[in-house]
Short mmCIF file of C-alpha atoms (C1' of nucleotides) in Angstrom, two decimals:
data_model
loop_
_atom_site.label_atom_id
_atom_site.label_comp_id
_atom_site.label_asym_id
_atom_site.label_seq_id
_atom_site.Cartn_x
_atom_site.Cartn_y
_atom_site.Cartn_z
CA MET A 1 -9.00 -24.38 19.82
CA PRO A 2 -7.66 -23.38 16.41
CA LEU A 3 -5.17 -20.84 17.76
CA VAL A 4 -3.45 -23.47 19.87
CA ARG A 5 -3.31 -25.67 16.83
CA LYS A 6 -1.82 -22.88 14.74
CA LEU A 7 0.76 -21.71 17.27
CA GLY A 8 1.63 -25.35 17.83
CA ALA A 9 3.02 -25.35 14.30
CA PHE A 10 5.64 -22.89 15.53
CA VAL A 11 6.50 -23.87 19.10
CA ALA A 12 5.39 -26.68 21.33
CA LEU A 13 3.44 -24.77 23.94
CA SER A 14 3.69 -25.84 27.56
CA GLY A 15 0.66 -26.78 29.59
CA ALA A 16 0.83 -23.46 31.42
CA GLU A 17 0.90 -21.54 28.16
CA ILE A 18 -2.03 -23.44 26.77
CA ASP A 19 -3.88 -22.70 30.01
CA VAL A 20 -3.35 -18.99 29.45
CA LEU A 21 -4.86 -19.26 25.98
CA GLU A 22 -7.72 -21.47 27.10
CA GLY A 23 -8.41 -19.05 29.94
CA LEU A 24 -9.51 -16.55 27.30
CA ARG A 25 -12.63 -18.60 26.69
CA LYS A 26 -14.42 -16.51 29.27
CA ARG A 27 -14.37 -13.40 27.16
CA ARG A 28 -16.18 -14.94 24.25
CA ARG A 29 -18.37 -12.76 22.06
CA THR A 30 -20.28 -13.18 18.82
CA PHE A 31 -20.85 -10.82 15.90
CA VAL A 32 -23.21 -11.10 12.95
CA ALA A 33 -22.06 -11.11 9.33
CA GLY A 34 -21.66 -7.74 7.69
CA ARG A 35 -21.59 -5.45 10.69
CA ASP A 36 -18.07 -4.05 11.33
CA LEU A 37 -16.39 -5.02 14.59
CA VAL A 38 -13.65 -2.46 14.25
CA HIS A 39 -13.87 0.71 12.27
CA GLN A 40 -11.09 2.66 10.61
CA GLY A 41 -10.14 5.61 12.83
CA GLN A 42 -11.45 4.08 16.03
CA SER A 43 -9.06 3.91 19.00
CA ASP A 44 -10.21 1.08 21.20
CA GLN A 45 -7.01 -0.81 21.76
CA VAL A 46 -8.81 -4.11 21.72
CA ALA A 47 -8.09 -7.12 19.53
CA TYR A 48 -9.75 -10.50 19.08
CA ILE A 49 -8.93 -14.08 18.34
CA LEU A 50 -11.25 -15.57 15.76
CA MET A 51 -12.74 -18.81 17.06
CA SER A 52 -15.19 -19.68 14.28
CA GLY A 53 -16.34 -18.10 11.04
CA TRP A 54 -14.51 -15.85 8.58
CA ALA A 55 -13.77 -12.14 8.70
CA CYS A 56 -11.91 -9.67 6.53
CA SER A 57 -9.82 -6.59 7.23
CA TYR A 58 -10.05 -3.76 4.75
CA LYS A 59 -9.49 -0.09 4.13
CA ASP A 60 -11.93 2.32 2.57
CA LEU A 61 -10.86 5.03 0.16
CA VAL A 62 -12.50 8.41 -0.21
CA ASP A 63 -13.89 7.57 -3.64
CA GLY A 64 -15.93 4.67 -2.27
CA GLN A 65 -13.62 1.89 -3.38
CA ARG A 66 -12.22 -0.47 -0.83
CA GLN A 67 -9.26 -2.80 -0.63
CA ILE A 68 -9.53 -5.96 1.41
CA VAL A 69 -6.14 -6.61 2.98
CA ASP A 70 -6.75 -10.18 4.05
CA PHE A 71 -9.37 -12.64 5.16
CA GLN A 72 -9.15 -14.12 8.63
CA VAL A 73 -10.02 -17.70 9.41
CA PRO A 74 -10.33 -19.47 12.79
CA GLY A 75 -7.15 -19.16 14.85
CA ASP A 76 -6.25 -15.77 13.38
CA PHE A 77 -5.96 -12.51 15.26
CA LEU A 78 -8.24 -9.64 14.40
CA GLY A 79 -6.97 -6.11 14.77
CA LEU A 80 -3.88 -6.99 16.75
CA ARG A 81 -2.01 -4.19 15.04
CA SER A 82 -4.40 -1.56 16.35
CA VAL A 83 -3.67 -2.50 19.95
CA LEU A 84 -0.21 -1.00 19.61
CA LEU A 85 -0.94 1.83 17.21
CA HIS A 86 -3.09 4.48 18.79
CA ILE A 87 -5.69 4.51 16.07
CA SER A 88 -6.96 1.58 14.04
CA ASP A 89 -5.85 2.10 10.47
CA HIS A 90 -8.35 -0.39 9.05
CA SER A 91 -11.82 -1.83 9.48
CA ILE A 92 -12.80 -5.42 10.19
CA GLU A 93 -15.97 -6.98 8.94
CA PRO A 94 -17.28 -10.47 9.71
CA VAL A 95 -17.88 -12.32 6.44
CA THR A 96 -20.02 -14.85 8.26
CA ASP A 97 -21.43 -14.80 11.77
CA ILE A 98 -18.36 -15.20 13.95
CA GLU A 99 -17.29 -16.10 17.45
CA VAL A 100 -14.29 -14.31 18.94
CA THR A 101 -12.50 -13.87 22.23
CA GLU A 102 -11.32 -10.48 23.33
CA ILE A 103 -7.71 -9.54 24.00
CA LEU A 104 -6.96 -6.31 25.81
CA LYS A 105 -3.71 -4.41 25.69
CA ALA A 106 -3.19 -5.41 29.32
CA ASP A 107 -3.36 -9.10 28.35
CA LEU A 108 -0.62 -8.55 25.85
CA LEU A 109 1.61 -6.83 28.40
CA GLU A 110 0.86 -9.69 30.76
CA ALA A 111 1.86 -12.24 28.14
CA PHE A 112 5.08 -10.37 27.39
CA ALA A 113 6.06 -10.17 31.03
CA GLN A 114 4.92 -13.58 32.25
CA THR A 115 5.32 -16.00 29.39
CA PRO A 116 7.97 -14.78 26.98
CA ARG A 117 7.64 -17.93 24.92
CA LEU A 118 3.98 -17.26 24.36
CA ALA A 119 4.86 -13.68 23.45
CA LEU A 120 7.32 -15.06 20.96
CA ALA A 121 4.64 -17.31 19.52
CA ILE A 122 2.35 -14.32 19.11
CA PHE A 123 5.20 -12.43 17.50
CA TRP A 124 5.56 -15.34 15.10
CA ALA A 125 1.86 -15.18 14.24
CA VAL A 126 2.15 -11.45 13.60
CA SER A 127 5.20 -11.97 11.39
CA ARG A 128 3.33 -14.59 9.45
CA ASP A 129 0.39 -12.25 8.96
CA GLU A 130 2.75 -9.60 7.72
CA ALA A 131 4.38 -12.07 5.35
CA MET A 132 0.96 -12.77 3.89
CA VAL A 133 0.24 -9.10 3.38
CA VAL A 134 3.60 -8.77 1.65
CA GLU A 135 2.75 -11.67 -0.61
CA HIS A 136 -0.55 -10.01 -1.50
CA LEU A 137 1.36 -6.85 -2.28
CA VAL A 138 3.60 -8.76 -4.65
CA GLY A 139 0.57 -10.40 -6.20
CA ILE A 140 -1.28 -7.18 -6.83
CA GLY A 141 1.86 -5.39 -7.95
CA ARG A 142 3.32 -7.94 -10.30
CA ARG A 143 1.07 -10.91 -10.99
CA ASN A 144 -1.69 -10.89 -13.59
CA ALA A 145 -5.28 -11.53 -12.59
CA ALA A 146 -5.27 -15.29 -13.13
CA GLU A 147 -1.99 -15.96 -11.33
CA ARG A 148 -3.06 -13.67 -8.52
CA LEU A 149 -6.38 -15.38 -8.03
CA ALA A 150 -4.89 -18.85 -8.18
CA HIS A 151 -2.16 -17.86 -5.75
CA PHE A 152 -4.68 -16.42 -3.37
CA LEU A 153 -6.83 -19.52 -3.35
CA LEU A 154 -3.80 -21.75 -2.85
CA GLU A 155 -2.75 -19.63 0.10
CA LEU A 156 -6.20 -19.86 1.64
CA GLY A 157 -6.13 -23.61 1.14
CA ALA A 158 -2.79 -23.92 2.90
CA ARG A 159 -3.92 -21.73 5.79
CA LEU A 160 -7.08 -23.73 6.22
CA ALA A 161 -5.13 -26.97 6.06
CA LEU A 162 -3.15 -25.80 9.08
CA ILE A 163 -6.33 -25.73 11.16
CA GLY A 164 -7.79 -28.85 9.61
CA GLN A 165 -10.30 -27.19 7.30
CA GLY A 166 -8.66 -27.68 3.92
CA SER A 167 -6.46 -29.97 1.87
CA LYS A 168 -4.95 -30.38 -1.57
CA ALA A 169 -8.42 -31.39 -2.70
CA GLY A 170 -10.01 -28.06 -1.82
CA PHE A 171 -11.92 -26.26 0.93
CA ASP A 172 -15.27 -24.66 1.77
CA TYR A 173 -15.55 -20.90 1.56
CA PRO A 174 -18.19 -18.30 2.43
CA LEU A 175 -16.90 -15.70 -0.05
CA THR A 176 -18.63 -13.96 -2.92
CA GLN A 177 -16.88 -13.00 -6.12
CA TYR A 178 -17.29 -9.38 -5.02
CA LEU A 179 -15.27 -10.00 -1.87
CA LEU A 180 -12.63 -11.74 -3.92
CA ALA A 181 -12.51 -8.75 -6.28
CA ASP A 182 -12.06 -6.33 -3.39
CA ALA A 183 -9.22 -8.45 -2.06
CA LEU A 184 -7.44 -8.89 -5.37
CA GLY A 185 -7.70 -5.35 -6.66
CA LEU A 186 -9.88 -6.50 -9.56
CA SER A 187 -13.46 -5.91 -10.65
CA ALA A 188 -16.02 -8.57 -9.85
CA VAL A 189 -16.68 -8.95 -13.56
CA HIS A 190 -13.09 -9.83 -14.20
CA VAL A 191 -12.91 -12.23 -11.25
CA ASN A 192 -15.77 -14.09 -12.81
CA ARG A 193 -14.03 -14.32 -16.17
CA VAL A 194 -10.77 -15.44 -14.63
CA LEU A 195 -12.54 -18.13 -12.63
CA ARG A 196 -13.96 -19.39 -15.88
CA HIS A 197 -10.50 -19.48 -17.46
CA LEU A 198 -9.14 -21.46 -14.53
CA ARG A 199 -12.06 -23.85 -14.78
CA GLU A 200 -11.63 -24.24 -18.53
CA ALA A 201 -7.92 -24.90 -18.02
CA ASP A 202 -8.93 -27.74 -15.66
CA LEU A 203 -7.07 -26.21 -12.75
CA LEU A 204 -9.83 -25.56 -10.22
CA THR A 205 -13.53 -24.97 -9.72
CA PHE A 206 -15.11 -22.33 -7.51
CA ARG A 207 -18.81 -22.87 -6.96
CA ASP A 208 -21.50 -23.58 -4.41
CA GLY A 209 -19.23 -22.51 -1.59
CA HIS A 210 -16.51 -25.01 -2.37
CA VAL A 211 -13.13 -24.65 -4.05
CA ARG A 212 -11.96 -27.83 -5.70
CA PHE A 213 -8.32 -28.01 -6.76
CA ILE A 214 -8.46 -30.22 -9.85
CA ASP A 215 -4.77 -30.08 -10.69
CA TYR A 216 -2.98 -28.98 -7.53
CA ASP A 217 0.54 -29.26 -8.86
CA GLY A 218 -0.35 -27.61 -12.15
CA LEU A 219 -1.97 -24.80 -10.22
CA THR A 220 1.01 -24.37 -7.91
CA ASP A 221 3.18 -24.13 -10.96
CA PHE A 222 0.87 -21.76 -12.79
CA ALA A 223 0.61 -19.39 -9.83
CA ASP A 224 4.28 -19.69 -8.86
CA PHE A 225 3.06 -20.56 -5.37
CA ASP A 226 5.89 -21.12 -2.91
CA PRO A 227 4.30 -21.54 0.53
CA SER A 228 7.51 -21.03 2.48
CA TYR A 229 6.36 -17.56 3.54
CA LEU A 230 3.57 -19.24 5.50
CA ASP A 231 6.22 -20.98 7.59
CA GLN A 232 4.28 -24.24 7.69
CA VAL A 233 6.39 -27.33 7.47
CA GLY A 234 3.98 -29.93 6.16
CA PRO A 235 1.18 -27.65 5.23
CA LEU A 236 -1.02 -29.88 3.14
CA LEU A 237 -1.62 -33.38 4.35
CA THR A 238 -4.00 -34.84 1.81
CA MET B 1 20.71 7.29 17.30
CA PRO B 2 17.73 7.37 14.97
CA LEU B 3 16.05 4.29 16.45
CA VAL B 4 15.92 5.88 19.88
CA ARG B 5 14.42 8.96 18.30
CA LYS B 6 11.82 6.91 16.48
CA LEU B 7 10.80 4.71 19.40
CA GLY B 8 10.70 7.85 21.52
CA ALA B 9 7.71 8.90 19.44
CA PHE B 10 5.86 5.93 20.90
CA VAL B 11 7.05 5.58 24.51
CA ALA B 12 9.41 7.59 26.65
CA LEU B 13 12.24 5.09 27.05
CA SER B 14 13.97 4.86 30.41
CA GLY B 15 17.70 5.35 30.77
CA ALA B 16 18.16 1.61 31.21
CA GLU B 17 16.25 0.90 28.02
CA ILE B 18 18.23 3.43 26.05
CA ASP B 19 21.38 1.82 27.42
CA VAL B 20 20.28 -1.53 26.01
CA LEU B 21 19.83 0.04 22.59
CA GLU B 22 23.06 2.00 22.75
CA GLY B 23 24.85 -1.14 23.81
CA LEU B 24 24.22 -2.50 20.33
CA ARG B 25 26.78 -0.06 18.93
CA LYS B 26 29.41 -2.73 19.36
CA ARG B 27 27.97 -4.94 16.66
CA ARG B 28 28.20 -2.36 13.96
CA ARG B 29 28.74 -3.47 10.38
CA THR B 30 28.74 -1.80 6.97
CA PHE B 31 27.51 -2.96 3.58
CA VAL B 32 28.03 -1.49 0.15
CA ALA B 33 25.21 -0.36 -2.13
CA GLY B 34 23.70 -3.00 -4.35
CA ARG B 35 24.96 -6.18 -2.71
CA ASP B 36 22.15 -8.03 -0.90
CA LEU B 37 22.45 -8.38 2.87
CA VAL B 38 19.70 -10.93 3.13
CA HIS B 39 18.56 -13.18 0.39
CA GLN B 40 15.16 -14.73 -0.17
CA GLY B 41 15.19 -18.32 1.09
CA GLN B 42 18.10 -17.85 3.46
CA SER B 43 17.59 -18.91 7.08
CA ASP B 44 19.99 -16.89 9.19
CA GLN B 45 17.73 -15.63 11.91
CA VAL B 46 19.58 -12.35 12.08
CA ALA B 47 18.11 -8.89 11.73
CA TYR B 48 19.63 -5.41 11.66
CA ILE B 49 18.90 -1.88 12.71
CA LEU B 50 19.71 0.61 9.98
CA MET B 51 21.97 3.35 11.33
CA SER B 52 22.71 5.33 8.19
CA GLY B 53 21.87 5.07 4.50
CA TRP B 54 18.84 3.62 2.73
CA ALA B 55 17.90 0.03 1.95
CA CYS B 56 14.97 -1.73 0.36
CA SER B 57 13.24 -5.05 0.94
CA TYR B 58 11.89 -6.85 -2.09
CA LYS B 59 10.72 -10.12 -3.52
CA ASP B 60 11.77 -11.62 -6.83
CA LEU B 61 9.36 -13.44 -9.10
CA VAL B 62 10.24 -16.32 -11.38
CA ASP B 63 9.77 -14.23 -14.51
CA GLY B 64 12.49 -11.79 -13.48
CA GLN B 65 10.23 -9.03 -12.24
CA ARG B 66 10.57 -7.82 -8.72
CA GLN B 67 8.37 -5.99 -6.26
CA ILE B 68 9.95 -3.71 -3.71
CA VAL B 69 7.92 -3.96 -0.52
CA ASP B 70 9.34 -0.91 1.21
CA PHE B 71 12.38 1.27 1.57
CA GLN B 72 14.11 1.47 4.93
CA VAL B 73 15.62 4.64 6.32
CA PRO B 74 17.76 5.17 9.43
CA GLY B 75 16.09 3.88 12.58
CA ASP B 76 14.24 1.13 10.72
CA PHE B 77 14.63 -2.59 11.26
CA LEU B 78 15.87 -4.78 8.43
CA GLY B 79 14.61 -8.32 8.20
CA LEU B 80 13.08 -8.47 11.64
CA ARG B 81 10.33 -10.68 10.29
CA SER B 82 12.78 -13.34 9.19
CA VAL B 83 14.09 -13.75 12.73
CA LEU B 84 10.82 -15.37 13.73
CA LEU B 85 9.94 -17.13 10.51
CA HIS B 86 12.33 -19.95 9.78
CA ILE B 87 13.16 -18.80 6.29
CA SER B 88 13.49 -15.26 5.03
CA ASP B 89 10.67 -14.66 2.59
CA HIS B 90 12.31 -11.61 1.04
CA SER B 91 15.63 -10.07 0.09
CA ILE B 92 17.19 -6.87 1.37
CA GLU B 93 19.43 -4.68 -0.72
CA PRO B 94 21.27 -1.55 0.39
CA VAL B 95 20.29 1.35 -1.87
CA THR B 96 23.31 3.31 -0.68
CA ASP B 97 26.29 2.22 1.36
CA ILE B 98 24.82 1.56 4.78
CA GLU B 99 25.79 1.11 8.42
CA VAL B 100 23.82 -1.36 10.51
CA THR B 101 23.92 -3.04 13.89
CA GLU B 102 23.16 -6.69 14.23
CA ILE B 103 20.31 -8.15 16.28
CA LEU B 104 20.30 -11.85 17.00
CA LYS B 105 17.29 -13.90 17.92
CA ALA B 106 18.78 -14.23 21.39
CA ASP B 107 18.78 -10.43 21.77
CA LEU B 108 15.13 -10.37 21.00
CA LEU B 109 14.36 -13.04 23.59
CA GLU B 110 16.47 -11.10 26.03
CA ALA B 111 14.53 -7.92 25.33
CA PHE B 112 11.23 -9.72 25.76
CA ALA B 113 12.25 -11.23 29.06
CA GLN B 114 14.16 -8.33 30.60
CA THR B 115 12.59 -5.14 29.37
CA PRO B 116 8.96 -5.72 28.43
CA ARG B 117 8.50 -2.05 27.69
CA LEU B 118 11.27 -2.15 25.13
CA ALA B 119 9.72 -5.27 23.68
CA LEU B 120 6.46 -3.38 23.42
CA ALA B 121 8.22 -0.53 21.66
CA ILE B 122 9.68 -2.99 19.16
CA PHE B 123 6.25 -4.49 18.72
CA TRP B 124 5.00 -1.00 17.98
CA ALA B 125 7.68 -0.49 15.35
CA VAL B 126 6.76 -3.80 13.72
CA SER B 127 3.08 -2.87 13.72
CA ARG B 128 3.93 0.43 12.11
CA ASP B 129 5.97 -1.33 9.43
CA GLU B 130 3.06 -3.62 8.77
CA ALA B 131 0.69 -0.65 8.56
CA MET B 132 2.94 0.82 5.89
CA VAL B 133 2.91 -2.38 3.88
CA VAL B 134 -0.87 -2.42 4.13
CA GLU B 135 -1.00 1.14 2.89
CA HIS B 136 1.19 0.20 -0.07
CA LEU B 137 -1.15 -2.68 -0.78
CA VAL B 138 -4.10 -0.30 -0.85
CA GLY B 139 -2.14 2.06 -3.07
CA ILE B 140 -1.20 -0.57 -5.62
CA GLY B 141 -4.63 -2.16 -5.48
CA ARG B 142 -6.84 0.89 -5.73
CA ARG B 143 -4.98 4.12 -6.44
CA ASN B 144 -3.98 5.26 -9.89
CA ALA B 145 -0.34 5.86 -10.73
CA ALA B 146 -0.24 9.56 -9.88
CA GLU B 147 -2.04 9.26 -6.55
CA ARG B 148 0.07 6.27 -5.66
CA LEU B 149 3.33 8.01 -6.39
CA ALA B 150 2.32 11.18 -4.57
CA HIS B 151 1.14 9.17 -1.58
CA PHE B 152 4.36 7.24 -1.49
CA LEU B 153 6.53 10.35 -1.51
CA LEU B 154 4.42 11.98 1.18
CA GLU B 155 4.82 8.88 3.32
CA LEU B 156 8.57 8.91 2.85
CA GLY B 157 8.64 12.59 3.77
CA ALA B 158 6.72 11.96 6.97
CA ARG B 159 8.93 9.04 7.93
CA LEU B 160 12.06 11.07 7.34
CA ALA B 161 10.64 13.99 9.31
CA LEU B 162 10.37 11.66 12.30
CA ILE B 163 14.13 11.19 12.29
CA GLY B 164 14.88 14.79 11.36
CA GLN B 165 15.69 14.25 7.70
CA GLY B 166 12.62 15.70 6.04
CA SER B 167 9.92 18.32 6.33
CA LYS B 168 6.90 19.72 4.51
CA ALA B 169 9.38 21.38 2.19
CA GLY B 170 10.86 18.11 0.96
CA PHE B 171 13.73 15.69 1.53
CA ASP B 172 16.85 14.23 -0.03
CA TYR B 173 16.63 10.80 -1.63
CA PRO B 174 19.07 8.33 -3.18
CA LEU B 175 16.45 6.61 -5.35
CA THR B 176 16.28 6.11 -9.08
CA GLN B 177 13.06 6.12 -11.04
CA TYR B 178 13.61 2.41 -11.62
CA LEU B 179 13.55 1.74 -7.89
CA LEU B 180 10.42 3.81 -7.56
CA ALA B 181 8.82 1.79 -10.37
CA ASP B 182 9.69 -1.50 -8.68
CA ALA B 183 8.14 -0.23 -5.46
CA LEU B 184 4.96 1.13 -7.00
CA GLY B 185 4.19 -1.73 -9.35
CA LEU B 186 4.67 0.53 -12.37
CA SER B 187 7.08 0.68 -15.28
CA ALA B 188 9.95 3.15 -15.05
CA VAL B 189 8.67 4.83 -18.19
CA HIS B 190 5.36 5.53 -16.57
CA VAL B 191 6.95 6.75 -13.34
CA ASN B 192 8.79 9.31 -15.39
CA ARG B 193 5.61 10.50 -17.08
CA VAL B 194 3.72 10.72 -13.82
CA LEU B 195 6.52 12.72 -12.23
CA ARG B 196 6.20 15.15 -15.10
CA HIS B 197 2.46 15.45 -14.54
CA LEU B 198 2.97 16.17 -10.86
CA ARG B 199 5.58 18.76 -11.73
CA GLU B 200 3.35 20.38 -14.35
CA ALA B 201 0.50 20.47 -11.83
CA ASP B 202 2.85 22.43 -9.53
CA LEU B 203 2.60 19.81 -6.80
CA LEU B 204 6.18 18.61 -6.44
CA THR B 205 9.53 18.25 -8.13
CA PHE B 206 11.74 15.17 -8.08
CA ARG B 207 15.24 15.84 -9.34
CA ASP B 208 18.91 15.94 -8.47
CA GLY B 209 18.32 13.74 -5.45
CA HIS B 210 15.84 16.08 -3.83
CA VAL B 211 12.06 15.98 -3.56
CA ARG B 212 10.51 19.42 -3.19
CA PHE B 213 6.88 19.60 -2.10
CA ILE B 214 5.65 22.72 -3.86
CA ASP B 215 2.06 22.52 -2.67
CA TYR B 216 2.04 20.25 0.36
CA ASP B 217 -1.64 20.63 1.20
CA GLY B 218 -2.71 20.28 -2.39
CA LEU B 219 -0.61 17.16 -2.67
CA THR B 220 -2.03 15.68 0.53
CA ASP B 221 -5.47 16.29 -0.84
CA PHE B 222 -4.65 14.92 -4.27
CA ALA B 223 -3.15 11.72 -2.87
CA ASP B 224 -5.75 11.31 -0.13
CA PHE B 225 -2.85 11.06 2.30
CA ASP B 226 -3.95 10.49 5.88
CA PRO B 227 -0.79 9.87 7.93
CA SER B 228 -2.58 8.42 10.94
CA TYR B 229 -1.40 4.93 10.02
CA LEU B 230 2.16 6.10 10.68
CA ASP B 231 1.13 6.78 14.29
CA GLN B 232 3.16 9.97 14.48
CA VAL B 233 1.55 12.73 16.43
CA GLY B 234 3.19 15.85 15.03
CA PRO B 235 4.92 14.31 12.07
CA LEU B 236 5.96 17.34 10.08
CA LEU B 237 7.48 20.24 11.89
CA THR B 238 8.32 22.71 9.18
"C1'" DT C 1 -47.36 -14.98 -6.39
"C1'" DC C 2 -44.74 -11.60 -7.29
"C1'" DG C 3 -41.56 -7.98 -6.66
"C1'" DA C 4 -37.07 -7.21 -4.72
"C1'" DT C 5 -32.52 -8.50 -3.81
"C1'" DG C 6 -28.12 -10.80 -4.33
"C1'" DG C 7 -24.97 -13.63 -6.55
"C1'" DG C 8 -23.30 -15.29 -10.77
"C1'" DC C 9 -22.52 -14.74 -15.69
"C1'" DT C 10 -21.78 -12.45 -20.37
"C1'" DG C 11 -20.68 -9.34 -24.59
"C1'" DA C 12 -19.13 -4.67 -26.15
"C1'" DT C 13 -16.42 -0.88 -25.50
"C1'" DC C 14 -12.86 1.93 -23.40
"C1'" DC C 15 -8.62 3.44 -21.22
"C1'" DA C 16 -4.54 3.49 -17.93
"C1'" DG C 17 -0.49 1.99 -18.10
"C1'" DA C 18 2.76 -1.53 -20.34
"C1'" DT C 19 5.88 -2.22 -23.96
"C1'" DC C 20 8.79 -0.97 -27.78
"C1'" DA C 21 12.10 1.87 -29.61
"C1'" DG C 22 14.67 5.14 -29.30
"C1'" DG C 23 17.54 9.88 -27.89
"C1'" DC C 24 20.21 12.93 -24.52
"C1'" DG C 25 23.75 14.11 -21.20
"C1'" DA C 26 26.97 12.82 -17.46
"C1'" DT C 27 30.36 9.79 -15.64
"C1'" DC C 28 34.04 6.57 -15.97
"C1'" DA C 29 37.39 3.18 -17.47
"C1'" DT C 30 40.76 2.12 -21.32
"C1'" DA D 1 38.72 10.73 -27.03
"C1'" DT D 2 36.03 7.11 -27.13
"C1'" DG D 3 33.12 3.54 -26.07
"C1'" DA D 4 30.17 1.79 -22.33
"C1'" DT D 5 27.01 2.44 -18.85
"C1'" DC D 6 23.45 4.68 -16.23
"C1'" DG D 7 19.81 7.66 -15.27
"C1'" DC D 8 16.47 10.33 -17.35
"C1'" DC D 9 13.21 11.48 -20.90
"C1'" DT D 10 9.98 10.89 -25.01
"C1'" DG D 11 6.55 9.36 -28.82
"C1'" DA D 12 3.95 5.39 -30.82
"C1'" DT D 13 1.55 1.39 -30.22
"C1'" DC D 14 -0.60 -2.37 -27.77
"C1'" DT D 15 -3.34 -4.78 -24.13
"C1'" DG D 16 -5.17 -6.41 -19.58
"C1'" DG D 17 -8.56 -5.41 -17.13
"C1'" DA D 18 -12.20 -1.68 -16.06
"C1'" DT D 19 -16.64 -0.13 -17.13
"C1'" DC D 20 -21.19 -0.29 -19.00
"C1'" DA D 21 -25.23 -2.68 -19.75
"C1'" DG D 22 -27.71 -6.31 -19.21
"C1'" DC D 23 -29.53 -11.53 -18.45
"C1'" DC D 24 -30.48 -15.65 -15.47
"C1'" DC D 25 -31.63 -18.00 -11.31
"C1'" DA D 26 -32.52 -18.67 -6.32
"C1'" DT D 27 -34.17 -16.89 -2.16
"C1'" DC D 28 -37.17 -14.36 0.65
"C1'" DG D 29 -40.51 -11.24 2.56
"C1'" DA D 30 -45.18 -9.14 1.85
#
DNA sequence: TCGATGGGCTGATCCAGATCAGGCGATCAT
DNA sequence: ATGATCGCCTGATCTGGATCAGCCCATCGA
């Protein structure tokens, strides 16, 4: 299970703790691509763990624009923040068909009371998510389009590497350039142009559902990518 | 104590829980304006609760720019994220002289184990902080300079109202236009111009250390400010 | 088989906000 | 009393990325 793998990067979980996580298998559900699981303004107090597929969390603006806050990959929580806040401040949309397991507020209380170490591990995961949002903020606020895009793809690569789905060579993605634009605060037109620049600079390619890092070190340098905020020790094996 | 007041907006804390918080008084420290308390890359695993004064958390880029992620006001946590992550991914600078109380990682574990409700309240505060960062991300990504600035000041007003230091009429601030620019992803020059526009549109004034909301409802409308992400029920009394 | 749709790609034009280059007044140290 | 510094303010110019308008190709349902 990808979550166990991810949390394992932070603390060695005991058998009992892993059992708690594995016990969640029972509440498995699936959702189809494109139809929101959580909608802005809803007050369900339910979160999910993503088991397979990709999702994204985003906010809509009145004028019809939207900002994608982050993509979620297997092992990530969906909507954990809205369990504590009374109203969900964002929407979540599956990018692909996805499988999830449900977490209720009661589960969280249970985890806090019974297995403080597991609670701490969840707290770590939440902190890491927040660190990623902060990094996106910095990217949108201060990096130009090319650096921002490169940085974003490097981050995704590192995150996927942690669950065994990416490496320094690249990774498979289910994203469109429109999704990327919504995440990066750019127009789809400009995303396309920037991808061409990166390709022409022999840094990476982005096509047919696969990112290939051609010059990983050059790219890291270009994007000023310092993965320490991801808190992964040896993030990229290959 | 402002933290008690803030958490009280989420759960009614028991006497015992308040005692735990009040017990932190002993580890009070002060810092002078401008000198970083926490520096990017440091690995101290210590956080603080801000008792008085303002601070800001920010990230530096290689090219000398910086992005302020958020300002902290009394009752807010400083650097809580870096207690869990092994390395602090950001810096924290006091905007004014500040008073803080220290929280060690051990305290946090203690809180999780002993008083799960308090732990939940802290979790709530962290979720709220994250929701604010997300809102800033949306602002920088998709709002124009004027909307972004107005939204930001309205948010600050609401946050200060929660601890009794602001209202629909306005609030006192210790910020410069340069700080505002670093927070909003704008240049200081442009912040100045936008402030003039907002003043000329009879929406607000920003001078002599005091924000005055001239047309609160008009401003809310203009900035598309929906405070539900702050999870405050009756945020603005006056 | 042929529209319709969705994703990718491109050139031309436009504009919000950056950058450059200052000026003004208040405070403060010598 | 005089620089130096800091915060605020302004006009002129430049530019990164948006917007507009459209083409190409693959897929898919009727």
